[in-house]
Amino acid sequence: MEATVLESSSSAFPTALRNVGCERLWAIGDLGILARPLLGLFCSKRCPGEIILLAYDIARALRDAGVPVIGGFHSPMEKECLELLLRGTQPLVVCPARGIEGMRVPAAWRKPIEERRLLIVSPFDPRRKRMDAPLAERRNRFVTALAASLLVLHAAPKSRLERLCSAVLDTGGTVYAPDAPSNAGLASRGARLVTIDALLDRLPAANQFPVRR
């Protein structure tokens, strides 16, 4: 599948990305998905057992409620969540921390792309063929710029993800986290600890939102 290049001068270019200095996007799939209020999903590589159990239930609930989700889906728990979300019908956005020109699209992603409910998008030019830590950090900031709010399943203490959450909260953004003892650190920084039902009450489903310009 070939990638489409979208310049910041295009009327279809997301305003939120212009505000953070992004000048170009590469995309595979329906760019219209970016007009929706997306929930950014994150989880640290190291994840406590109590969060792992909650994460599966949360991913199923988001899928069944039709909540549009965006993420890098790179950590083990994020990958597990993506696998569950792909079984639904809600819009999804995957943001690899590398260029996607010439990318070999996984077989499980092809049908959702054809159904116009999965978008692969990247701000990195084709020369960036391998992910590294700086690219992953830039990718995570890219996701937060596109997301209306964040769901952080767990951010390990003193991790890059914890610092990212603090930066989002310091600028008035909304960060949700599962209500669990291991997320007390996120709560102390201003994240909202929520049950699954409380989270769904705060999020628009795929067919319940105005298009964001």
Coordinates of N, CA and C in Angstrom, one line a residue:
M1 N 0.8 -1.2 0.0 CA 0.0 0.0 0.0 C 0.9 1.3 0.0
E2 N 0.6 2.2 -0.9 CA 1.4 3.4 -1.0 C 0.9 4.5 0.0
A3 N 1.9 5.3 0.5 CA 1.6 6.3 1.4 C 1.2 7.6 0.6
T4 N 0.3 8.4 1.2 CA -0.1 9.7 0.7 C 0.7 10.7 1.5
V5 N 1.2 11.7 0.8 CA 1.9 12.8 1.4 C 1.0 14.0 1.5
L6 N 0.9 14.6 2.8 CA 0.0 15.7 3.0 C 0.8 16.9 3.5
E7 N 0.8 18.0 2.8 CA 1.6 19.2 3.2 C 0.7 20.0 4.2
S8 N 1.4 20.8 5.0 CA 0.8 21.7 6.0 C -0.1 22.7 5.3
S9 N 0.2 23.0 4.0 CA -0.6 24.0 3.3 C -1.9 23.5 2.9
S10 N -2.1 22.2 3.0 CA -3.4 21.6 2.6 C -4.5 21.9 3.6
S11 N -5.7 22.1 3.1 CA -6.8 22.4 4.0 C -7.2 21.2 4.8
A12 N -6.7 20.0 4.4 CA -7.0 18.8 5.1 C -6.0 18.5 6.2
F13 N -5.0 19.3 6.3 CA -3.9 19.1 7.3 C -4.4 19.5 8.7
P14 N -4.3 18.7 9.7 CA -4.8 19.0 11.0 C -4.2 20.2 11.6
T15 N -5.1 21.1 12.1 CA -4.6 22.4 12.7 C -3.7 22.1 13.9
A16 N -4.1 21.1 14.7 CA -3.3 20.8 15.9 C -1.8 20.6 15.5
L17 N -1.5 20.0 14.4 CA -0.2 19.7 14.0 C 0.6 21.0 13.5
R18 N -0.2 21.9 12.8 CA 0.5 23.1 12.5 C 0.9 23.9 13.7
N19 N 0.2 23.8 14.8 CA 0.5 24.5 16.0 C 1.8 24.0 16.7
V20 N 2.2 22.7 16.3 CA 3.4 22.2 16.9 C 4.6 22.1 15.9
G21 N 4.4 22.8 14.8 CA 5.5 22.9 13.8 C 5.6 21.7 12.9
C22 N 4.7 20.8 12.8 CA 4.7 19.7 11.9 C 4.4 20.3 10.5
E23 N 5.2 20.0 9.5 CA 5.0 20.5 8.1 C 4.5 19.5 7.1
R24 N 4.6 18.2 7.4 CA 4.3 17.2 6.4 C 3.9 15.9 7.1
L25 N 2.9 15.2 6.5 CA 2.4 13.9 7.0 C 2.5 12.9 5.9
W26 N 2.8 11.6 6.3 CA 2.7 10.5 5.4 C 1.6 9.6 5.9
A27 N 0.7 9.2 5.1 CA -0.5 8.5 5.6 C -0.9 7.3 4.6
I28 N -1.4 6.2 5.3 CA -1.9 5.1 4.5 C -3.3 4.9 5.1
G29 N -4.4 5.1 4.4 CA -5.7 5.0 4.9 C -6.5 6.3 4.8
D30 N -7.6 6.4 5.5 CA -8.5 7.5 5.4 C -8.1 8.6 6.3
L31 N -7.6 9.7 5.8 CA -7.2 10.9 6.6 C -8.4 11.5 7.3
G32 N -9.6 11.3 6.8 CA -10.8 11.8 7.5 C -10.9 11.4 9.0
I33 N -10.3 10.3 9.3 CA -10.3 9.8 10.7 C -9.7 10.9 11.7
L34 N -8.7 11.6 11.2 CA -8.1 12.6 12.0 C -9.0 13.8 12.4
A35 N -10.2 13.9 11.8 CA -11.1 14.9 12.1 C -11.9 14.6 13.4
R36 N -11.8 13.3 13.8 CA -12.5 12.9 15.0 C -11.8 13.1 16.3
P37 N -12.5 13.3 17.4 CA -11.9 13.4 18.7 C -11.3 12.1 19.2
L38 N -10.0 11.9 19.1 CA -9.4 10.6 19.3 C -8.9 10.5 20.7
L39 N -8.9 9.3 21.2 CA -8.4 9.0 22.5 C -7.0 8.4 22.4
G40 N -6.0 9.1 22.9 CA -4.6 8.6 22.8 C -4.4 7.5 23.9
L41 N -3.9 6.4 23.4 CA -3.7 5.2 24.3 C -2.2 5.0 24.5
F42 N -1.7 4.9 25.8 CA -0.3 4.7 26.1 C -0.2 3.7 27.2
C43 N 0.9 3.0 27.3 CA 1.3 2.2 28.4 C 2.8 1.9 28.4
S44 N 3.4 2.0 29.6 CA 4.8 1.8 29.7 C 5.1 0.3 29.3
K45 N 6.4 0.1 29.0 CA 6.8 -1.3 28.6 C 6.6 -2.2 29.9
R46 N 7.0 -1.7 31.0 CA 6.9 -2.5 32.3 C 5.5 -2.1 32.9
C47 N 4.7 -3.1 33.0 CA 3.3 -2.9 33.4 C 2.9 -3.9 34.5
P48 N 2.4 -3.4 35.7 CA 2.0 -4.3 36.8 C 0.9 -5.2 36.4
G49 N 0.9 -6.4 37.1 CA -0.1 -7.4 36.8 C -1.6 -6.8 36.9
E50 N -1.8 -6.0 37.9 CA -3.2 -5.5 38.1 C -3.6 -4.6 36.9
I51 N -2.7 -3.9 36.3 CA -3.0 -3.1 35.1 C -3.2 -4.0 33.9
I52 N -2.4 -5.1 33.8 CA -2.6 -6.0 32.6 C -4.0 -6.5 32.6
L53 N -4.5 -6.9 33.7 CA -5.9 -7.5 33.8 C -6.9 -6.4 33.5
L54 N -6.7 -5.2 34.0 CA -7.6 -4.1 33.6 C -7.6 -3.7 32.2
A55 N -6.4 -3.7 31.6 CA -6.2 -3.3 30.2 C -7.0 -4.1 29.2
Y56 N -7.0 -5.4 29.4 CA -7.8 -6.2 28.5 C -9.3 -5.8 28.6
D57 N -9.8 -5.6 29.8 CA -11.2 -5.2 29.9 C -11.5 -3.8 29.3
I58 N -10.5 -2.9 29.5 CA -10.6 -1.6 29.0 C -10.6 -1.6 27.5
A59 N -9.7 -2.3 26.9 CA -9.7 -2.4 25.4 C -11.0 -3.0 24.8
R60 N -11.5 -4.0 25.5 CA -12.8 -4.6 25.0 C -13.9 -3.5 25.1
A61 N -13.9 -2.8 26.2 CA -14.9 -1.8 26.4 C -14.9 -0.7 25.4
L62 N -13.7 -0.2 25.1 CA -13.5 0.8 24.1 C -13.9 0.3 22.8
R63 N -13.6 -0.9 22.4 CA -14.0 -1.5 21.2 C -15.5 -1.6 21.1
D64 N -16.1 -2.1 22.1 CA -17.6 -2.3 22.0 C -18.3 -1.0 22.1
A65 N -17.8 0.0 22.7 CA -18.4 1.3 22.7 C -18.1 2.2 21.5
G66 N -17.2 1.7 20.6 CA -16.9 2.4 19.4 C -16.1 3.7 19.6
V67 N -15.2 3.7 20.5 CA -14.4 4.9 20.8 C -13.2 4.9 19.9
P68 N -13.1 6.0 19.1 CA -11.9 6.2 18.2 C -10.6 6.3 19.0
V69 N -9.6 5.5 18.7 CA -8.3 5.5 19.4 C -7.1 5.7 18.5
I70 N -6.1 6.4 19.1 CA -4.9 6.7 18.4 C -3.7 6.3 19.3
G71 N -2.6 5.7 18.7 CA -1.5 5.4 19.5 C -0.3 4.9 18.7
G72 N 0.8 4.7 19.3 CA 2.0 4.1 18.6 C 1.9 2.6 18.7
F73 N 1.2 2.1 19.7 CA 1.0 0.7 19.8 C 2.3 -0.1 19.7
H74 N 3.3 0.3 20.5 CA 4.6 -0.3 20.4 C 4.9 -1.2 21.7
S75 N 4.5 -0.7 22.8 CA 4.8 -1.5 24.0 C 4.0 -2.8 24.0
P76 N 4.4 -3.8 24.8 CA 3.7 -5.1 24.7 C 2.2 -4.9 25.0
M77 N 1.8 -4.1 26.1 CA 0.4 -4.0 26.4 C -0.3 -3.2 25.4
E78 N 0.3 -2.2 24.8 CA -0.3 -1.4 23.7 C -0.6 -2.4 22.5
K79 N 0.3 -3.3 22.2 CA 0.1 -4.2 21.1 C -1.1 -5.1 21.4
E80 N -1.2 -5.6 22.6 CA -2.3 -6.4 23.0 C -3.6 -5.7 22.8
C81 N -3.6 -4.4 23.2 CA -4.9 -3.6 23.1 C -5.2 -3.4 21.6
L82 N -4.2 -3.1 20.8 CA -4.5 -3.0 19.3 C -5.1 -4.2 18.7
E83 N -4.6 -5.4 19.1 CA -5.2 -6.6 18.6 C -6.6 -6.7 18.9
L84 N -7.0 -6.4 20.1 CA -8.4 -6.4 20.5 C -9.2 -5.3 19.8
L85 N -8.7 -4.1 19.7 CA -9.4 -3.0 19.0 C -9.7 -3.3 17.5
L86 N -8.7 -4.0 16.9 CA -8.9 -4.3 15.5 C -10.1 -5.2 15.2
R87 N -10.6 -5.9 16.2 CA -11.7 -6.8 16.1 C -13.0 -6.0 16.1
G88 N -13.0 -4.7 16.4 CA -14.2 -3.9 16.4 C -14.5 -3.2 15.1
T89 N -15.2 -2.2 15.2 CA -15.6 -1.4 14.0 C -15.3 0.1 14.1
Q90 N -14.7 0.5 15.3 CA -14.4 1.9 15.5 C -13.2 2.4 14.8
P91 N -13.0 3.7 14.5 CA -11.8 4.2 13.8 C -10.6 4.0 14.7
L92 N -9.5 3.7 14.1 CA -8.2 3.6 14.7 C -7.1 4.3 14.0
V93 N -6.1 4.9 14.7 CA -5.0 5.5 14.1 C -3.7 4.9 14.7
V94 N -2.8 4.4 13.8 CA -1.6 3.8 14.3 C -0.5 4.8 13.8
C95 N 0.4 5.1 14.7 CA 1.5 6.1 14.5 C 2.9 5.4 14.7
P96 N 3.5 4.8 13.7 CA 4.8 4.2 13.9 C 5.8 5.3 14.1
A97 N 6.9 5.0 14.9 CA 8.0 5.9 15.1 C 9.1 5.7 14.1
R98 N 8.7 5.9 12.8 CA 9.5 5.7 11.6 C 8.8 6.1 10.4
G99 N 9.5 6.3 9.3 CA 8.8 6.6 8.0 C 8.0 5.4 7.6
I100 N 6.9 5.7 6.9 CA 6.0 4.6 6.4 C 6.0 4.4 4.9
E101 N 6.7 5.2 4.2 CA 6.8 5.0 2.7 C 7.5 3.7 2.5
G102 N 6.8 2.8 1.7 CA 7.3 1.5 1.5 C 7.2 0.5 2.6
M103 N 6.4 0.9 3.6 CA 6.2 0.0 4.8 C 5.4 -1.2 4.4
R104 N 5.8 -2.4 5.0 CA 5.1 -3.6 4.7 C 3.9 -3.6 5.7
V105 N 2.7 -3.4 5.3 CA 1.5 -3.3 6.2 C 1.2 -4.7 6.6
P106 N 1.0 -4.9 8.0 CA 0.6 -6.2 8.5 C -0.7 -6.7 7.9
A107 N -0.8 -8.0 7.7 CA -2.0 -8.6 7.0 C -3.2 -8.2 7.8
A108 N -3.1 -8.2 9.2 CA -4.3 -7.9 10.0 C -4.8 -6.5 9.9
W109 N -4.0 -5.6 9.3 CA -4.4 -4.2 9.1 C -5.0 -3.9 7.8
R110 N -4.8 -4.8 6.8 CA -5.2 -4.5 5.4 C -6.7 -4.3 5.3
K111 N -7.5 -5.2 5.8 CA -8.9 -5.1 5.7 C -9.5 -3.9 6.4
P112 N -9.1 -3.6 7.7 CA -9.5 -2.3 8.3 C -9.2 -1.1 7.5
I113 N -8.0 -1.1 6.8 CA -7.7 0.1 6.0 C -8.6 0.2 4.8
E114 N -8.9 -1.0 4.2 CA -9.8 -1.0 3.0 C -11.2 -0.6 3.4
E115 N -11.6 -0.9 4.7 CA -12.9 -0.5 5.2 C -12.9 1.0 5.7
R116 N -11.8 1.6 5.6 CA -11.6 3.1 5.9 C -11.8 3.3 7.4
R117 N -11.4 2.4 8.2 CA -11.5 2.6 9.7 C -10.2 2.5 10.4
L118 N -9.1 2.3 9.6 CA -7.8 2.3 10.1 C -6.9 3.2 9.3
L119 N -6.2 4.1 10.0 CA -5.2 5.0 9.3 C -3.9 4.8 9.9
I120 N -2.8 4.7 9.1 CA -1.5 4.7 9.5 C -0.9 6.0 9.2
V121 N -0.3 6.7 10.1 CA 0.1 8.1 9.8 C 1.5 8.4 10.5
S122 N 2.3 9.1 9.9 CA 3.7 9.4 10.4 C 4.1 10.8 10.0
P123 N 4.9 11.5 10.9 CA 5.5 12.8 10.5 C 6.9 12.6 10.0
F124 N 7.4 11.3 9.9 CA 8.8 11.1 9.6 C 9.0 10.7 8.1
D125 N 10.0 11.3 7.5 CA 10.2 11.1 6.1 C 10.8 9.7 5.8
P126 N 10.8 9.3 4.6 CA 11.1 7.9 4.3 C 12.5 7.4 4.7
R127 N 13.4 8.4 4.9 CA 14.8 8.0 5.3 C 14.8 7.4 6.7
R128 N 13.8 7.7 7.5 CA 13.7 7.2 8.9 C 13.1 5.8 8.9
K129 N 13.9 4.8 8.6 CA 13.3 3.4 8.4 C 13.3 2.6 9.7
R130 N 14.1 3.0 10.7 CA 14.2 2.3 11.9 C 13.8 3.1 13.1
M131 N 13.0 2.6 14.0 CA 12.6 3.3 15.2 C 13.8 3.4 16.2
D132 N 14.0 4.5 16.9 CA 14.9 4.6 18.0 C 14.3 5.5 19.0
A133 N 14.9 5.6 20.2 CA 14.3 6.3 21.3 C 13.9 7.8 21.0
P134 N 14.8 8.6 20.4 CA 14.4 9.9 20.0 C 13.1 10.0 19.1
L135 N 13.1 9.1 18.1 CA 11.9 9.0 17.2 C 10.6 8.6 18.0
A136 N 10.8 7.7 18.9 CA 9.6 7.3 19.7 C 9.1 8.4 20.6
E137 N 10.0 9.2 21.1 CA 9.6 10.3 21.9 C 8.9 11.4 21.1
R138 N 9.4 11.6 19.9 CA 8.8 12.6 19.0 C 7.4 12.0 18.6
R139 N 7.3 10.7 18.3 CA 6.1 10.1 17.9 C 5.0 10.3 19.0
N140 N 5.4 10.1 20.3 CA 4.5 10.2 21.4 C 4.0 11.6 21.5
R141 N 4.8 12.6 21.3 CA 4.3 14.0 21.3 C 3.4 14.2 20.1
F142 N 3.7 13.6 19.0 CA 2.8 13.7 17.8 C 1.4 13.1 18.1
V143 N 1.4 12.0 18.8 CA 0.1 11.4 19.2 C -0.7 12.3 20.1
T144 N 0.0 12.9 21.1 CA -0.7 13.8 22.1 C -1.2 15.0 21.3
A145 N -0.6 15.5 20.3 CA -1.1 16.7 19.5 C -2.4 16.3 18.8
L146 N -2.5 15.1 18.4 CA -3.7 14.7 17.6 C -4.8 14.2 18.5
A147 N -4.5 13.8 19.7 CA -5.5 13.2 20.6 C -6.3 14.3 21.4
A148 N -7.6 14.1 21.5 CA -8.4 15.0 22.3 C -8.2 14.8 23.8
S149 N -7.9 13.6 24.2 CA -7.5 13.2 25.6 C -6.7 12.0 25.6
L150 N -6.1 11.7 26.7 CA -5.2 10.5 26.8 C -5.7 9.5 27.8
L151 N -5.5 8.2 27.5 CA -5.7 7.2 28.5 C -4.4 6.5 28.7
V152 N -3.8 6.7 29.8 CA -2.5 6.1 30.1 C -2.7 4.9 31.1
L153 N -2.6 3.7 30.5 CA -2.8 2.5 31.3 C -1.9 2.4 32.5
H154 N -0.6 2.8 32.2 CA 0.4 2.9 33.3 C 1.6 3.6 32.8
A155 N 2.1 4.5 33.6 CA 3.4 5.1 33.3 C 4.4 4.8 34.4
A156 N 5.4 4.1 34.1 CA 6.4 3.7 35.1 C 7.1 5.0 35.7
P157 N 7.3 4.9 37.0 CA 7.9 6.1 37.7 C 9.2 6.5 37.0
K158 N 9.4 7.8 36.8 CA 10.5 8.4 36.2 C 10.8 8.0 34.7
S159 N 9.7 7.5 34.1 CA 9.9 7.2 32.7 C 9.6 8.3 31.8
R160 N 9.9 8.2 30.5 CA 9.6 9.2 29.5 C 8.1 9.4 29.4
L161 N 7.4 8.3 29.5 CA 5.9 8.5 29.5 C 5.4 9.3 30.6
E162 N 5.9 9.1 31.8 CA 5.5 9.9 33.0 C 5.8 11.3 32.7
R163 N 6.9 11.7 32.2 CA 7.2 13.1 31.9 C 6.3 13.6 30.8
L164 N 6.0 12.8 29.8 CA 5.0 13.2 28.8 C 3.7 13.6 29.4
C165 N 3.2 12.7 30.3 CA 1.9 13.0 31.0 C 1.9 14.3 31.7
S166 N 3.0 14.5 32.4 CA 3.2 15.8 33.2 C 3.1 17.0 32.3
A167 N 3.8 16.9 31.1 CA 3.8 18.0 30.1 C 2.4 18.2 29.6
V168 N 1.6 17.2 29.3 CA 0.3 17.3 28.8 C -0.6 18.0 29.9
L169 N -0.5 17.5 31.1 CA -1.3 18.0 32.2 C -0.9 19.5 32.5
D170 N 0.3 19.8 32.4 CA 0.8 21.2 32.7 C 0.2 22.2 31.7
T171 N -0.1 21.7 30.5 CA -0.7 22.6 29.5 C -2.2 22.5 29.4
G172 N -2.8 21.9 30.4 CA -4.3 21.8 30.5 C -4.9 20.7 29.8
G173 N -4.1 19.7 29.4 CA -4.7 18.5 28.7 C -5.3 17.5 29.7
T174 N -6.1 16.6 29.2 CA -6.8 15.6 30.1 C -6.1 14.3 29.9
V175 N -5.7 13.7 31.1 CA -5.1 12.4 31.1 C -6.0 11.5 32.1
Y176 N -6.5 10.4 31.5 CA -7.2 9.4 32.3 C -6.2 8.2 32.6
A177 N -6.5 7.5 33.7 CA -5.7 6.3 34.0 C -6.7 5.4 34.8
P178 N -6.5 4.1 34.7 CA -7.3 3.1 35.4 C -7.1 3.4 36.9
D179 N -8.2 3.2 37.6 CA -8.2 3.4 39.1 C -7.6 2.2 39.7
A180 N -6.3 2.3 40.0 CA -5.6 1.2 40.6 C -4.4 1.8 41.4
P181 N -4.0 1.1 42.5 CA -2.9 1.6 43.3 C -1.7 1.9 42.6
S182 N -1.3 1.1 41.6 CA -0.1 1.4 40.9 C -0.1 2.6 40.0
N183 N -1.2 3.3 39.9 CA -1.3 4.5 39.2 C -1.4 5.7 40.1
A184 N -1.1 5.5 41.4 CA -1.1 6.7 42.3 C -0.2 7.8 41.9
G185 N 1.0 7.4 41.3 CA 1.9 8.4 40.8 C 1.3 9.3 39.8
L186 N 0.6 8.7 38.8 CA -0.1 9.6 37.8 C -1.1 10.5 38.5
A187 N -1.9 9.9 39.4 CA -2.9 10.7 40.1 C -2.3 11.9 40.8
S188 N -1.1 11.7 41.4 CA -0.5 12.8 42.1 C 0.0 13.9 41.1
R189 N 0.1 13.6 39.9 CA 0.5 14.6 38.9 C -0.7 15.3 38.2
G190 N -1.9 14.8 38.6 CA -3.1 15.4 38.0 C -4.0 14.6 37.1
A191 N -3.5 13.3 36.9 CA -4.3 12.4 36.0 C -5.6 12.0 36.8
R192 N -6.7 11.8 36.0 CA -7.9 11.4 36.6 C -8.0 9.9 36.6
L193 N -8.1 9.3 37.8 CA -8.2 7.9 37.9 C -9.7 7.5 37.8
V194 N -10.0 6.6 36.9 CA -11.4 6.3 36.5 C -11.6 4.8 36.4
T195 N -12.9 4.4 36.7 CA -13.3 3.0 36.4 C -13.6 3.0 34.9
I196 N -13.9 1.8 34.4 CA -14.2 1.7 32.9 C -15.5 2.4 32.6
D197 N -16.5 2.2 33.4 CA -17.8 2.9 33.2 C -17.6 4.4 33.2
A198 N -16.9 4.9 34.2 CA -16.7 6.4 34.3 C -15.9 6.9 33.1
L199 N -15.0 6.1 32.6 CA -14.2 6.5 31.4 C -15.1 6.6 30.2
L200 N -16.0 5.6 30.0 CA -16.8 5.6 28.8 C -17.9 6.7 28.9
D201 N -18.3 7.1 30.1 CA -19.2 8.2 30.2 C -18.6 9.5 29.8
R202 N -17.3 9.6 29.8 CA -16.6 10.9 29.4 C -16.1 10.9 28.0
L203 N -16.3 9.8 27.2 CA -15.8 9.7 25.9 C -16.9 9.6 24.9
P204 N -16.8 10.3 23.7 CA -17.7 10.1 22.6 C -17.5 8.9 21.9
A205 N -18.5 8.1 21.5 CA -18.4 7.0 20.6 C -18.2 7.5 19.2
A206 N -18.0 6.5 18.3 CA -17.7 6.9 16.9 C -18.8 7.6 16.3
N207 N -20.1 7.3 16.7 CA -21.2 8.0 16.0 C -21.9 9.1 16.9
Q208 N -21.1 9.6 17.9 CA -21.7 10.5 18.8 C -21.0 11.8 18.9
F209 N -20.2 12.2 17.9 CA -19.4 13.4 18.1 C -19.6 14.3 16.8
P210 N -19.3 15.6 17.0 CA -19.2 16.5 15.9 C -17.8 16.4 15.3
V211 N -17.7 16.6 14.0 CA -16.4 16.6 13.3 C -15.6 17.8 13.8
R212 N -14.4 17.5 14.2 CA -13.5 18.6 14.6 C -12.8 19.2 13.5
R213 N -12.8 20.5 13.4 CA -12.1 21.2 12.3 C -10.7 21.7 12.7

